[in-house]
Coordinates of C-alpha atoms and ligand atoms in Angstrom, one line a residue:
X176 CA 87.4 77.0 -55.8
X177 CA 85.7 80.2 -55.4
X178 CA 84.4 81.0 -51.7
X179 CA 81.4 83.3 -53.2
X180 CA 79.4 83.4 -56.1
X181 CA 78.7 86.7 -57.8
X182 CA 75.2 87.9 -59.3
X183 CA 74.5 91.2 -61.1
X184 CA 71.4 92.4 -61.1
X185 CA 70.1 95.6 -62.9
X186 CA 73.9 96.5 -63.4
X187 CA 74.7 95.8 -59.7
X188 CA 76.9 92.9 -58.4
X189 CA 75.8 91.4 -55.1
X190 CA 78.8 88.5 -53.5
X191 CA 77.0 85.7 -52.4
X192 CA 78.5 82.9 -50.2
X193 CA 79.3 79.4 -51.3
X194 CA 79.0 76.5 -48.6
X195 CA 80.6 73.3 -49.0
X196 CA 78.9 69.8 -47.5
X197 CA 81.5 67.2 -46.4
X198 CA 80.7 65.0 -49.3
X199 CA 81.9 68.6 -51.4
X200 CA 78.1 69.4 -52.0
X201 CA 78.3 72.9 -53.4
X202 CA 75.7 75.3 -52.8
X203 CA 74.9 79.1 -52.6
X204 CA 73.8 81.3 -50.0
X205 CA 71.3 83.5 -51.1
X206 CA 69.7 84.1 -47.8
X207 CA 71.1 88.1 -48.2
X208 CA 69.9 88.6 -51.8
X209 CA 66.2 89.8 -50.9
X210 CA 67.4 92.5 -48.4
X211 CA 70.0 93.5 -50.3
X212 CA 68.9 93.3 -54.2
X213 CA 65.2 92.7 -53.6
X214 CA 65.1 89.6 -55.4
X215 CA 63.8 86.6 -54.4
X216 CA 65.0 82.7 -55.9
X217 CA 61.9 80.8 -57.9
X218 CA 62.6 77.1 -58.0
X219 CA 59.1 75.3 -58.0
X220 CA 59.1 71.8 -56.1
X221 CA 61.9 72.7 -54.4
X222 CA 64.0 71.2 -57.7
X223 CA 67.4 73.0 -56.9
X224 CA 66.6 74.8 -53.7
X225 CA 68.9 73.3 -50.2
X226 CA 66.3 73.9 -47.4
X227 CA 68.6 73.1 -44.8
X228 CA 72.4 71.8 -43.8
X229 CA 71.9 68.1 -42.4
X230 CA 74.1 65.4 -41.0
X231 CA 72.4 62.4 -41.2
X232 CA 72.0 61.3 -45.0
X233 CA 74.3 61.4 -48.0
X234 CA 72.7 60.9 -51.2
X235 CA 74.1 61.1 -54.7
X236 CA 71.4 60.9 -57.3
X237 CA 73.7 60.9 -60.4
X238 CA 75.8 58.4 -58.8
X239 CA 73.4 56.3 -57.1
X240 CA 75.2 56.6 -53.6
X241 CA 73.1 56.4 -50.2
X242 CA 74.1 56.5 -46.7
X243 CA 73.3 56.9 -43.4
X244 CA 75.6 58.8 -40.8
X245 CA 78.3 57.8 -43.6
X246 CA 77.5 54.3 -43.7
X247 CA 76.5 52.5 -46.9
X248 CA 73.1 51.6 -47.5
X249 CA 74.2 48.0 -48.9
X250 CA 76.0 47.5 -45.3
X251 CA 73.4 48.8 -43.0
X252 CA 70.8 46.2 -45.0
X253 CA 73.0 43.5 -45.2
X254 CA 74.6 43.7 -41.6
X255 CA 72.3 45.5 -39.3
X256 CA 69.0 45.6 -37.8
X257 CA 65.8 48.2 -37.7
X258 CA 66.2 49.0 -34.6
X259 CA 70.5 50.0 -34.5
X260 CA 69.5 51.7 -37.5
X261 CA 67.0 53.4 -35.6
X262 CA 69.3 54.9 -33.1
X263 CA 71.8 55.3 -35.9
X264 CA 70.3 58.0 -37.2
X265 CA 68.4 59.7 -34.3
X266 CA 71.7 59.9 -32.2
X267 CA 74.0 59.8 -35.0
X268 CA 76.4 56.7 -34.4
X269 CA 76.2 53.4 -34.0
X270 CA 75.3 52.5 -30.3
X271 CA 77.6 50.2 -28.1
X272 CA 75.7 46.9 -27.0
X273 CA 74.8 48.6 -23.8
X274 CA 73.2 51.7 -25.7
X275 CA 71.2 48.8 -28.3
X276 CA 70.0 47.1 -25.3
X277 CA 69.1 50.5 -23.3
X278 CA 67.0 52.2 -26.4
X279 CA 65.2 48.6 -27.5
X280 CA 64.4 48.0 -23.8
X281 CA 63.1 51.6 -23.0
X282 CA 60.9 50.9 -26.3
X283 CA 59.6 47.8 -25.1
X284 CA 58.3 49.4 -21.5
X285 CA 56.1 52.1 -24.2
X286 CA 54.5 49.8 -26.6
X287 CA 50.8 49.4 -25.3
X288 CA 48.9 52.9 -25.9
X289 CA 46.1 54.0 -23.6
X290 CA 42.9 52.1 -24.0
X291 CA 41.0 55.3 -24.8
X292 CA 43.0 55.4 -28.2
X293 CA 41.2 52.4 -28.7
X294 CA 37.5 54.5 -29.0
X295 CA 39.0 56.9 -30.8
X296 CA 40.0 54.0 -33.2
X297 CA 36.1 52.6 -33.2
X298 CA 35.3 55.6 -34.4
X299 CA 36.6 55.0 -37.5
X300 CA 34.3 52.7 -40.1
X301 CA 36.1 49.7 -41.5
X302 CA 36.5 51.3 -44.7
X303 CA 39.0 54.0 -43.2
X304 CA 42.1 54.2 -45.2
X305 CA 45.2 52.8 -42.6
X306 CA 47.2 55.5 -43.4
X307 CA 44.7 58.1 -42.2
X308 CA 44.0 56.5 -38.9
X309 CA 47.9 56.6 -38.3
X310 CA 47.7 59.8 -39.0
X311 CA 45.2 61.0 -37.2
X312 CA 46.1 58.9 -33.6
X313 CA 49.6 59.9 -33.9
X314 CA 48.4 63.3 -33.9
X315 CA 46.1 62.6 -31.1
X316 CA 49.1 61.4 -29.0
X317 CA 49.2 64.6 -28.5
X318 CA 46.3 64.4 -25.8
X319 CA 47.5 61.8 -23.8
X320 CA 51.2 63.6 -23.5
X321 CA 50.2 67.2 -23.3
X322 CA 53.4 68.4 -22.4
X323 CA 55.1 67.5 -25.8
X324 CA 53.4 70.8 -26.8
X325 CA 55.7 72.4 -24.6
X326 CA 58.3 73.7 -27.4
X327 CA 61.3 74.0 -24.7
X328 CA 60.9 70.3 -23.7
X329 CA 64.4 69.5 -21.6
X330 CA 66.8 67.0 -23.7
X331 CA 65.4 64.1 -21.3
X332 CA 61.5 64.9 -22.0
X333 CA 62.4 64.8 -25.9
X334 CA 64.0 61.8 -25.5
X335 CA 61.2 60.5 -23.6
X336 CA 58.5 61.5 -27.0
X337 CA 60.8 60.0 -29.3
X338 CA 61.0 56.2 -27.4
X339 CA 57.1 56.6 -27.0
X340 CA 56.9 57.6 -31.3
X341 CA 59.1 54.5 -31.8
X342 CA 57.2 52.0 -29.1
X343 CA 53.7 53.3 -30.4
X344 CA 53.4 53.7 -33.8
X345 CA 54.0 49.5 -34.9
X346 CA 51.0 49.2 -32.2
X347 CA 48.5 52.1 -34.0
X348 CA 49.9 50.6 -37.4
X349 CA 48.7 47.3 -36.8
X350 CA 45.3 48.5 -34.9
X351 CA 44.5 50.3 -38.0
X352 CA 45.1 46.8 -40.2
X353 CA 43.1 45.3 -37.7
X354 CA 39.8 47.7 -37.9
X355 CA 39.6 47.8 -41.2
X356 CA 39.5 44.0 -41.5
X357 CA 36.9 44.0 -38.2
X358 CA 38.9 41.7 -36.3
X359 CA 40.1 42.4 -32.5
X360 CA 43.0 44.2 -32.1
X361 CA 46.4 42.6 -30.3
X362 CA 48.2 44.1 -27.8
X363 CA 52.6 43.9 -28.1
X364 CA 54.2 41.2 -26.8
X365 CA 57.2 42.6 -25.5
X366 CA 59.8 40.0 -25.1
X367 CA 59.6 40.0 -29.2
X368 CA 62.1 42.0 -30.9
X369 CA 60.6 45.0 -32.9
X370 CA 59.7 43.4 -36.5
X371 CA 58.7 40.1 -34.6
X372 CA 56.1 42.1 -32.2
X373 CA 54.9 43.9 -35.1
X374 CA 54.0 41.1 -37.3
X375 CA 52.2 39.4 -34.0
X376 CA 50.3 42.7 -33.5
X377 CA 49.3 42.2 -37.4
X378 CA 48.8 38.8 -37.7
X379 CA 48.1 36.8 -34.3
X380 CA 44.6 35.8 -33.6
X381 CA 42.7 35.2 -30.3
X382 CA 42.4 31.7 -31.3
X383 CA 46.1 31.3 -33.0
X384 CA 49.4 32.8 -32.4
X385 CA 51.6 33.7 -35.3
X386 CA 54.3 31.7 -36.0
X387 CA 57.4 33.2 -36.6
X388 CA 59.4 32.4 -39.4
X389 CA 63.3 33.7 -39.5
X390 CA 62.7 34.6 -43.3
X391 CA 59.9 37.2 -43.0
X392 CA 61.8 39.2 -40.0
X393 CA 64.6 39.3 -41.8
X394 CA 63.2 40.8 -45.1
X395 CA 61.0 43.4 -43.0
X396 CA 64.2 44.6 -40.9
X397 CA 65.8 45.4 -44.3
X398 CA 62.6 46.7 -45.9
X399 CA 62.5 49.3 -42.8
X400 CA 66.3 50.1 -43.0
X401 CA 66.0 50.9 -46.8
X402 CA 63.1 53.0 -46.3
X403 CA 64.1 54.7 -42.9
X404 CA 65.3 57.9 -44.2
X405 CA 65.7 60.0 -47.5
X406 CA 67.3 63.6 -46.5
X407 CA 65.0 66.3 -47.4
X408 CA 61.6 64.0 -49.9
X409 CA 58.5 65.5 -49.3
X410 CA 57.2 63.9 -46.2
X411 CA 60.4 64.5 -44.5
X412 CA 60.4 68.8 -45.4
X413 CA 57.1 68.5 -44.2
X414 CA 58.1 67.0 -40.6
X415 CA 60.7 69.7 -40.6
X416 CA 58.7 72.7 -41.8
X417 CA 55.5 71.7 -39.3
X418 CA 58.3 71.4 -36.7
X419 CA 60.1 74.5 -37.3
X420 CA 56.7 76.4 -35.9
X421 CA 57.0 74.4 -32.6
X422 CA 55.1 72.2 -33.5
X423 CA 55.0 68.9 -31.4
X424 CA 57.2 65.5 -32.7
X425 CA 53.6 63.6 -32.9
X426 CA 51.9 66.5 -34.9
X427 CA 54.9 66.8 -37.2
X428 CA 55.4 63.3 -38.0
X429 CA 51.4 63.3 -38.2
X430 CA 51.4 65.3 -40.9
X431 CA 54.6 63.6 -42.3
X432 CA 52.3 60.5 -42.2
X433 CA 49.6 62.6 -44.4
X434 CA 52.4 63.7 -46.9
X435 CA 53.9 60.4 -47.7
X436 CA 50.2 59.3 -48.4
X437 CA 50.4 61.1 -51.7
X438 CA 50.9 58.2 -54.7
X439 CA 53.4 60.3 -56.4
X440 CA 55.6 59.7 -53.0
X441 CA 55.1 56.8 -50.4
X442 CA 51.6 56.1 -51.6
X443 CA 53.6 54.9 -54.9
X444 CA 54.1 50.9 -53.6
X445 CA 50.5 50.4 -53.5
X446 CA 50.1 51.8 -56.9
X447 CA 52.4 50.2 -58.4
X448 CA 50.9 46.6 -57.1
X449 CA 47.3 48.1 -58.5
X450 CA 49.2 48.8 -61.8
X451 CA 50.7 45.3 -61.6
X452 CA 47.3 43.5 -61.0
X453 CA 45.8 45.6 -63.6
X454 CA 47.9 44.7 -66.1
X455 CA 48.2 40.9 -64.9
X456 CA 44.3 41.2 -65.4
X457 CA 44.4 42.8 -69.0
X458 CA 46.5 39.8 -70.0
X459 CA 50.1 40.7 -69.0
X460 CA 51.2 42.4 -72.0
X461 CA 53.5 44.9 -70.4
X462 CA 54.4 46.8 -74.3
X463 CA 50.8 48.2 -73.8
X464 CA 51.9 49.9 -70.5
X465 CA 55.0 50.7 -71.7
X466 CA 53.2 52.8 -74.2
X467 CA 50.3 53.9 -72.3
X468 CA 53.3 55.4 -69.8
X469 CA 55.2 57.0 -73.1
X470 CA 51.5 58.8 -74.5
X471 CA 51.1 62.5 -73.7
X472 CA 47.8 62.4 -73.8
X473 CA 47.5 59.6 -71.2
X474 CA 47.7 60.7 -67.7
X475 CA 49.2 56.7 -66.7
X476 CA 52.7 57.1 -65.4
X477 CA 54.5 54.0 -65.0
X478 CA 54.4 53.9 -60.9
X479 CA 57.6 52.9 -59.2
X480 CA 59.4 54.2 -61.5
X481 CA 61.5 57.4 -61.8
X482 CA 62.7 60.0 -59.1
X483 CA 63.2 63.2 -58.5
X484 CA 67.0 63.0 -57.5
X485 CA 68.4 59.7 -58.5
X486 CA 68.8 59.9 -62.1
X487 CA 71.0 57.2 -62.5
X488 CA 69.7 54.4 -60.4
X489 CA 67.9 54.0 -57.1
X490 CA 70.4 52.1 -54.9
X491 CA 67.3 50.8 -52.5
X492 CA 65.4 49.7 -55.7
X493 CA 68.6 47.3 -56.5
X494 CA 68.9 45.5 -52.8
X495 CA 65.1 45.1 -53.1
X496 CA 65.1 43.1 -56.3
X497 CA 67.5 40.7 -55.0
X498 CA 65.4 40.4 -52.1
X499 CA 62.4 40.0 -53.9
X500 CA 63.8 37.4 -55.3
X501 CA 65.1 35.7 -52.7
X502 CA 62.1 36.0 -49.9
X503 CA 59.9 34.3 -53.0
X504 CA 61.9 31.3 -53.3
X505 CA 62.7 30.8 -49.6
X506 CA 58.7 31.0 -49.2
X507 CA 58.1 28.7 -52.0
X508 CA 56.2 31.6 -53.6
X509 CA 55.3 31.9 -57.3
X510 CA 54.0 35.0 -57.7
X511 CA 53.1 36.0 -61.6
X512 CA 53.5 39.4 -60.6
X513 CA 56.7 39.4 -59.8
X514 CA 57.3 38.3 -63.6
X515 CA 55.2 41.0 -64.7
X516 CA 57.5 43.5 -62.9
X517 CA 60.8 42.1 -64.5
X518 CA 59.4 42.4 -67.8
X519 CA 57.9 45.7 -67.1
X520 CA 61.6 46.8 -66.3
X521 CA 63.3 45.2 -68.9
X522 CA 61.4 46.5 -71.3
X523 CA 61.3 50.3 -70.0
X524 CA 65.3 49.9 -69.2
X525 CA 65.5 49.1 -72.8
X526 CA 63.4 52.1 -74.5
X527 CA 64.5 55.5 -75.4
X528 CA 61.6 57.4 -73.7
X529 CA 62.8 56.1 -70.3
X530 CA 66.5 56.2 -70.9
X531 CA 66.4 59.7 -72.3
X532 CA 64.6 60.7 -69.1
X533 CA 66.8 58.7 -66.7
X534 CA 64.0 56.8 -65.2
X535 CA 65.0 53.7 -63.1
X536 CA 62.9 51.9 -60.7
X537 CA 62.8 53.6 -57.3
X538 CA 62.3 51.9 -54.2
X539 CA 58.3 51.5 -54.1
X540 CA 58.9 49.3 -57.6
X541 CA 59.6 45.8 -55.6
X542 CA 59.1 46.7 -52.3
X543 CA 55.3 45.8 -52.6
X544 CA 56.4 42.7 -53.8
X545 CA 58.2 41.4 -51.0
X546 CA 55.2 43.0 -48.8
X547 CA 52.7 40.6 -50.4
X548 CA 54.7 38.0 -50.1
X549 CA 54.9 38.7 -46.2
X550 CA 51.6 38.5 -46.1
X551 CA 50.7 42.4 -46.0
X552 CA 47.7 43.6 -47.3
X553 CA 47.9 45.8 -50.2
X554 CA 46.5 49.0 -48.6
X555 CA 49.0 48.8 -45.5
X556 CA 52.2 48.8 -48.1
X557 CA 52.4 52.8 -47.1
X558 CA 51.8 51.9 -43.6
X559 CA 55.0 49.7 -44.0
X560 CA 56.8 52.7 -45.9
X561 CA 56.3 55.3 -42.8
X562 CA 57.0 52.5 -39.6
X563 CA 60.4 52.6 -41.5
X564 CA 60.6 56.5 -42.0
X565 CA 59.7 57.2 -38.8
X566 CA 63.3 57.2 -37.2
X567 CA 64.1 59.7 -40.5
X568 CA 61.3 62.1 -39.3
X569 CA 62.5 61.9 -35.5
X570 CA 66.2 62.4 -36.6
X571 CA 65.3 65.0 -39.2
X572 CA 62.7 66.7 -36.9
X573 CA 65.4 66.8 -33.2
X574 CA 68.1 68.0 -36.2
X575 CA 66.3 71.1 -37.2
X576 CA 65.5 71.7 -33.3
X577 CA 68.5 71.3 -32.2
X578 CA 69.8 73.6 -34.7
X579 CA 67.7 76.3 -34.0
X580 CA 66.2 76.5 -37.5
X581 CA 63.8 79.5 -38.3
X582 CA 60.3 78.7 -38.9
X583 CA 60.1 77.5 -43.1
X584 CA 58.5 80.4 -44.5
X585 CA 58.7 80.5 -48.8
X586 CA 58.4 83.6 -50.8
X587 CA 56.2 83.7 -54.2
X588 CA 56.0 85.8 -57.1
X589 CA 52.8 87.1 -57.2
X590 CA 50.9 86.6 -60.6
X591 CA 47.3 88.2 -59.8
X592 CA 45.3 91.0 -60.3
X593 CA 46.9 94.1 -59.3
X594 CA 44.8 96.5 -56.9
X595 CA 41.2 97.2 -57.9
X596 CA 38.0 98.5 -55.8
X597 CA 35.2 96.5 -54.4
X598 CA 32.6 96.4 -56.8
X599 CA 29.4 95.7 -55.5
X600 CA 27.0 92.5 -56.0
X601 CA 24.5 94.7 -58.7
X602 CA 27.4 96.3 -60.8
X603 CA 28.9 93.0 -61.4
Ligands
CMC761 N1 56.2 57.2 -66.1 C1 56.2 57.9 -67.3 N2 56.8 59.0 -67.5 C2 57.5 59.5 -66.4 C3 57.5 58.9 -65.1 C4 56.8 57.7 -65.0 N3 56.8 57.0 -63.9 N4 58.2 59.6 -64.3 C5 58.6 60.7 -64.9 N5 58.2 60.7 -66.2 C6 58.5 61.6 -67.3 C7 57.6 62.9 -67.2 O1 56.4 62.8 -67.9 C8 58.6 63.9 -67.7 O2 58.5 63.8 -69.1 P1 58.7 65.1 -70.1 O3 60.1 65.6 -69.8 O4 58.5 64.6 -71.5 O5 57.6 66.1 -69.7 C9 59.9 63.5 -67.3 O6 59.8 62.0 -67.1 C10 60.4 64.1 -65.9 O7 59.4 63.8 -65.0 P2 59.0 64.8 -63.8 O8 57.6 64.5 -63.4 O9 59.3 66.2 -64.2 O10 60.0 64.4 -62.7 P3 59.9 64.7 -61.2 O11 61.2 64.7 -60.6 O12 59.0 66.0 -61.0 O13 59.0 63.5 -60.6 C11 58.4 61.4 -59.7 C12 59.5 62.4 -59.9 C13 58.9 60.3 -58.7 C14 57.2 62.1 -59.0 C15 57.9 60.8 -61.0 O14 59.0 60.1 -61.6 C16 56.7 59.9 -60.9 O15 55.6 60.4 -60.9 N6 57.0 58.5 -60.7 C17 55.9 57.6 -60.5 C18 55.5 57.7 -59.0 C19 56.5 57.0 -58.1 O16 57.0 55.9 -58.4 N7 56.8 57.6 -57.0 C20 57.7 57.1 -56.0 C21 59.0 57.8 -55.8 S1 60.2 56.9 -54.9 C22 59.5 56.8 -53.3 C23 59.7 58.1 -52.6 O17 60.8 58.4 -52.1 O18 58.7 58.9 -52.5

C-alpha cells in the first residue's frame, strides 16, 4: 500500500499523506494542500471528510460492525451495564471492581443540583419542549461551577465536571418530564443504582413510590449502552467543534443536546412513534406510507429509517428489535404499534426504492417502542437518546482536549456577488 496519495493540479503534483486507523481505515491528509496548491476539499455534510483521529468507537457502516474501545456492541448490551459502559469510554477500558465502585459512588455524592436550578426551571411554562430545558440548565451549570470555564482546568478539576455531567443530567432530565406534566419534582435517591434512580426521579410520586421492576432496568441499561456513543454524528462534531474553542464540557454537551434535537438525528424516535400513531390512526395500511416515503414530490420520509453511514444494517437497530419484542411480552404488553412497525419493515426491506438505496432501520426505528412500553412519554424519547450519549460527548469532548486539537474552523467556496459599490437608498 502506498504511504501518500498524489494529486495534480493545474499540471502540478502535490504528495499527500495517507494515515491508516487500527481497524486499516484509510484516509488522506490534505491538511497541506491549501498552503501549498491553494485548494481547498468541498464535501458538503461532512459525507467523506475525517474531522478527527479517535480511539473510542469503531464503526463499519458497509459491514454493520460497532464497538466501543474494541468491544462489540452485542457484548457490551448483553453483558454490561450503563454505568461500566460509561467509564468504558470516558477512560478507555474497562474498570476493575474497585474503579466501578469508585466512579458510581463519586456519582452518587453529585446527583441533587442546587435548588436555584429549580427557579430557573419554573421559569419555563409547561409547554417547554424537555429537550430544550436540558439544554438550556446544562448550559446554565455553567453558573453554579464557574471555574469549568477555566480552559486549563487540572486533570482532577476535569474529572470532577465530568462526575457532576454524569450525576446531574438523569436529575434535570427528569425535572424537565416533571414540569411539563406540572407535577413536583423528585429528588435522587442515591442508594439506587443509576437507571433505577432515574426512573424514581421520573416516575415516584409524593403520595407513591415507584416500584421497581427488574424488566424495565434492564431494557433502559441496554437502551443507554446502544445509544452511548456514535464516533463523529452530528451532535457529537458539535460537542467537539464548541469544545475545540475552549469551550466548557456543560456548554459543549449543551449545544450537543440542541443538535441531537434535530428529527433528522436524535429527534428521529419521537418521529417515528408520531408516524406510527398516524398511520395506526389512518387505518394501518402501511403500503400507503411506503409510497408516500418513495414520492418525490412528498416531503414524508419514512423516519427511523436510513443512515448516513450504515448502509448495510444498523447493528443497534437489530438488538433493539429483539428487545422490543421481548420487554412487550415480559410486560404483558400488546402494543398494535409494534405490529405496525414490523410490517412497515417488511414491506420497505422488500421494495426496490429502499433496497437500491440501502436503507435499513437505524436505531430510533424500535427504540421508541421499548420507551413507551417503559412508560416514557413520547416527547422525553430524545431525552432518553442524549442521558445515553452523554458519556459519548464527555469521552469525545476530554478526547479532542487531550489531544490538543485546533479550534474546527471549515473553509467554503464562495458563490456570491463579487465586489460592487454601495449604492445608496434613492438609486436603488
Ligand atoms: N425515507 C425515504 N427516503 C429516504 C429516507 C427515508 N427515511 N432516507 C433516505 N432516503 C432517500 C433519499 O430521498 C435519497 O434518495 P435519492 O437518492 O433518490 O435522492 C437517498 O435515500 C439518500 O438519502 P440522503 O438523504 O442523501 O442520505 P443522508 O445520508 O444524507 O441522510 C438520514 C441520512 C438519516 C438523514 C436519512 O436517511 C433520513 O432522513 N432518515 C430519516 C430520519 C432518521 O431516521 N434519522 C435517524 C438517524 S439514526 C439516529 C442518529 O444516529 O441520529
Amino acid at each position: 500500500m502506498s504511504d501518500h496519495a498524489e494529486i495534480i493540479l493545474e499540471g502540478k503534483s502535490y504528495k499527500l499523506p495517507v494515515v491508516v486507523g487500527s481497524e486499516d481505515e484509510k484516509a488522506i491528509d490534505i491538511s497541506s494542500l491549501r498552503a501549498e496548491s491553494g485548494y481547498i476539499t468541498l464535501d458538503s455534510g461532512y459525507k467523506n471528510t475525517g474531522a478527527t483521529t479517535s480511539a473510542i468507537t469503531f464503526l463499519d457502516g458497509e459491514q454493520g460492525i460497532l464497538s466501543y474501545r474494541g468491544y462489540p456492541i452485542d457484548q457490551l448490551a448483553e453483558k454490561s451495564n450503563f454505568i461500566e459502559v460509561a467509564y468504558l469510554l470516558i477512560y478507555g477500558t474497562l474498570p476493575t471492581q474497585q474503579e466501578l465502585d469508585d466512579f458510581s459512588g463519586k456519582i452518587k455524592m453529585h446527583t441533587l443540583v442546587n435548588e436555584d436550578m429549580r427557579k430557573i426551571l419554573d421559569g419555563f411554562p409547561s409547554t417547554a419542549h424537555p429537550m430544550g430545558i436540558l439544554s438550556a440548565l446544562i448550559s446554565s451549570l455553567t453558573a453554579f461551577y464557574p471555574e469549568s470555564l477555566n480552559p486549563n482546568q487540572s486533570k482532577e478539576e476535569v474529572d470532577l465536571s465530568i462526575i457532576r455531567l454524569m450525576a446531574k443530567l438523569p436529575t434535570i432530565a427528569a425535572w424537565s418530564y416533571k414540569n411539563s406534566v406540572g407535577h413536583p419534582v423528585n429528588y435522587p435517591k442515591n442508594k439506587l443504582d443509576y437507571c433505577s434512580n432515574f426512573l424514581h426521579m421520573m416516575f415516584a410520586f409524593p403520595t407513591e413510590d415507584y416500584e421497581m421492576n427488574p424488566v424495565v432496568v434492564d431494557a433502559l441499561n441496554k437502551l443507554l449502552i446502544l445509544h452511548a456513543d456514535h464516533e463523529q454524528n452530528c451532535s457529537t462534531s458539535t460537542v467537539r467543534l464548541v469544545g475545540s474553542a475552549n469551550a466548557s464540557l456543560y456548554s459543549s454537551v449543551s449545544a450537543g443536546i440542541s443538535a441531537l434535537w434535530g428529527p433528522l438525528h436524535g429527534g428521529a424516535n419521537q418521529a417515528v412513534i408520531e408516524m406510527l400513531e398516524a398511520i395506526k390512526a389512518d387505518g394501518g395500511d402501511s403500503k400507503k406510507f411506503i409510497a408516500k416515503a418513495k414520492d418525490k414530490d412528498d416531503p414524508f420520509r419514512l423516519m427511523g429509517f436510513g443512515h448516513r453511514v450504515y448502509k448495510n444494517f444498523d447493528p443497534r437497530a437489530k438488538i433493539i428489535k429483539k428487545a422490543a419484542d421481548e420487554v412487550l411480552t415480559a410486560l404483558g404488553i400488546n402494543d398494535q404499534i409494534l405490529t405496525i412497525a414490523q410490517e412497515l419493515e417488511e414491506a420497505a426491506l422488500n421494495d426496490s426504492y429502499f433496497v437500491e438505496r440501502k436503507l435499513y432501520p437505524n436505531v430510533d426505528f424500535y427504540s421508541g417502542i421499548i420507551y413507551r412500553a417503559l412508560g416514557i412519554p413520547t416527547d422525553m424519547f430524545t431525552v432518553m437518546f442524549a442521558l445515553g450519549r452523554l458519556p459519548g460527548w464527555i469521552a469525545q469532548w476530554k478526547e479532542m482536549r487531550e489531544q490538543k486539537e485546533p479550534i474546527g474552523r471549515p473553509r467554503q467556496i464562495y458563490t456570491g456577488a463579487t465586489e460592487r459599490n454601495y449604492v445608496p437608498m434613492e438609486q436603488r
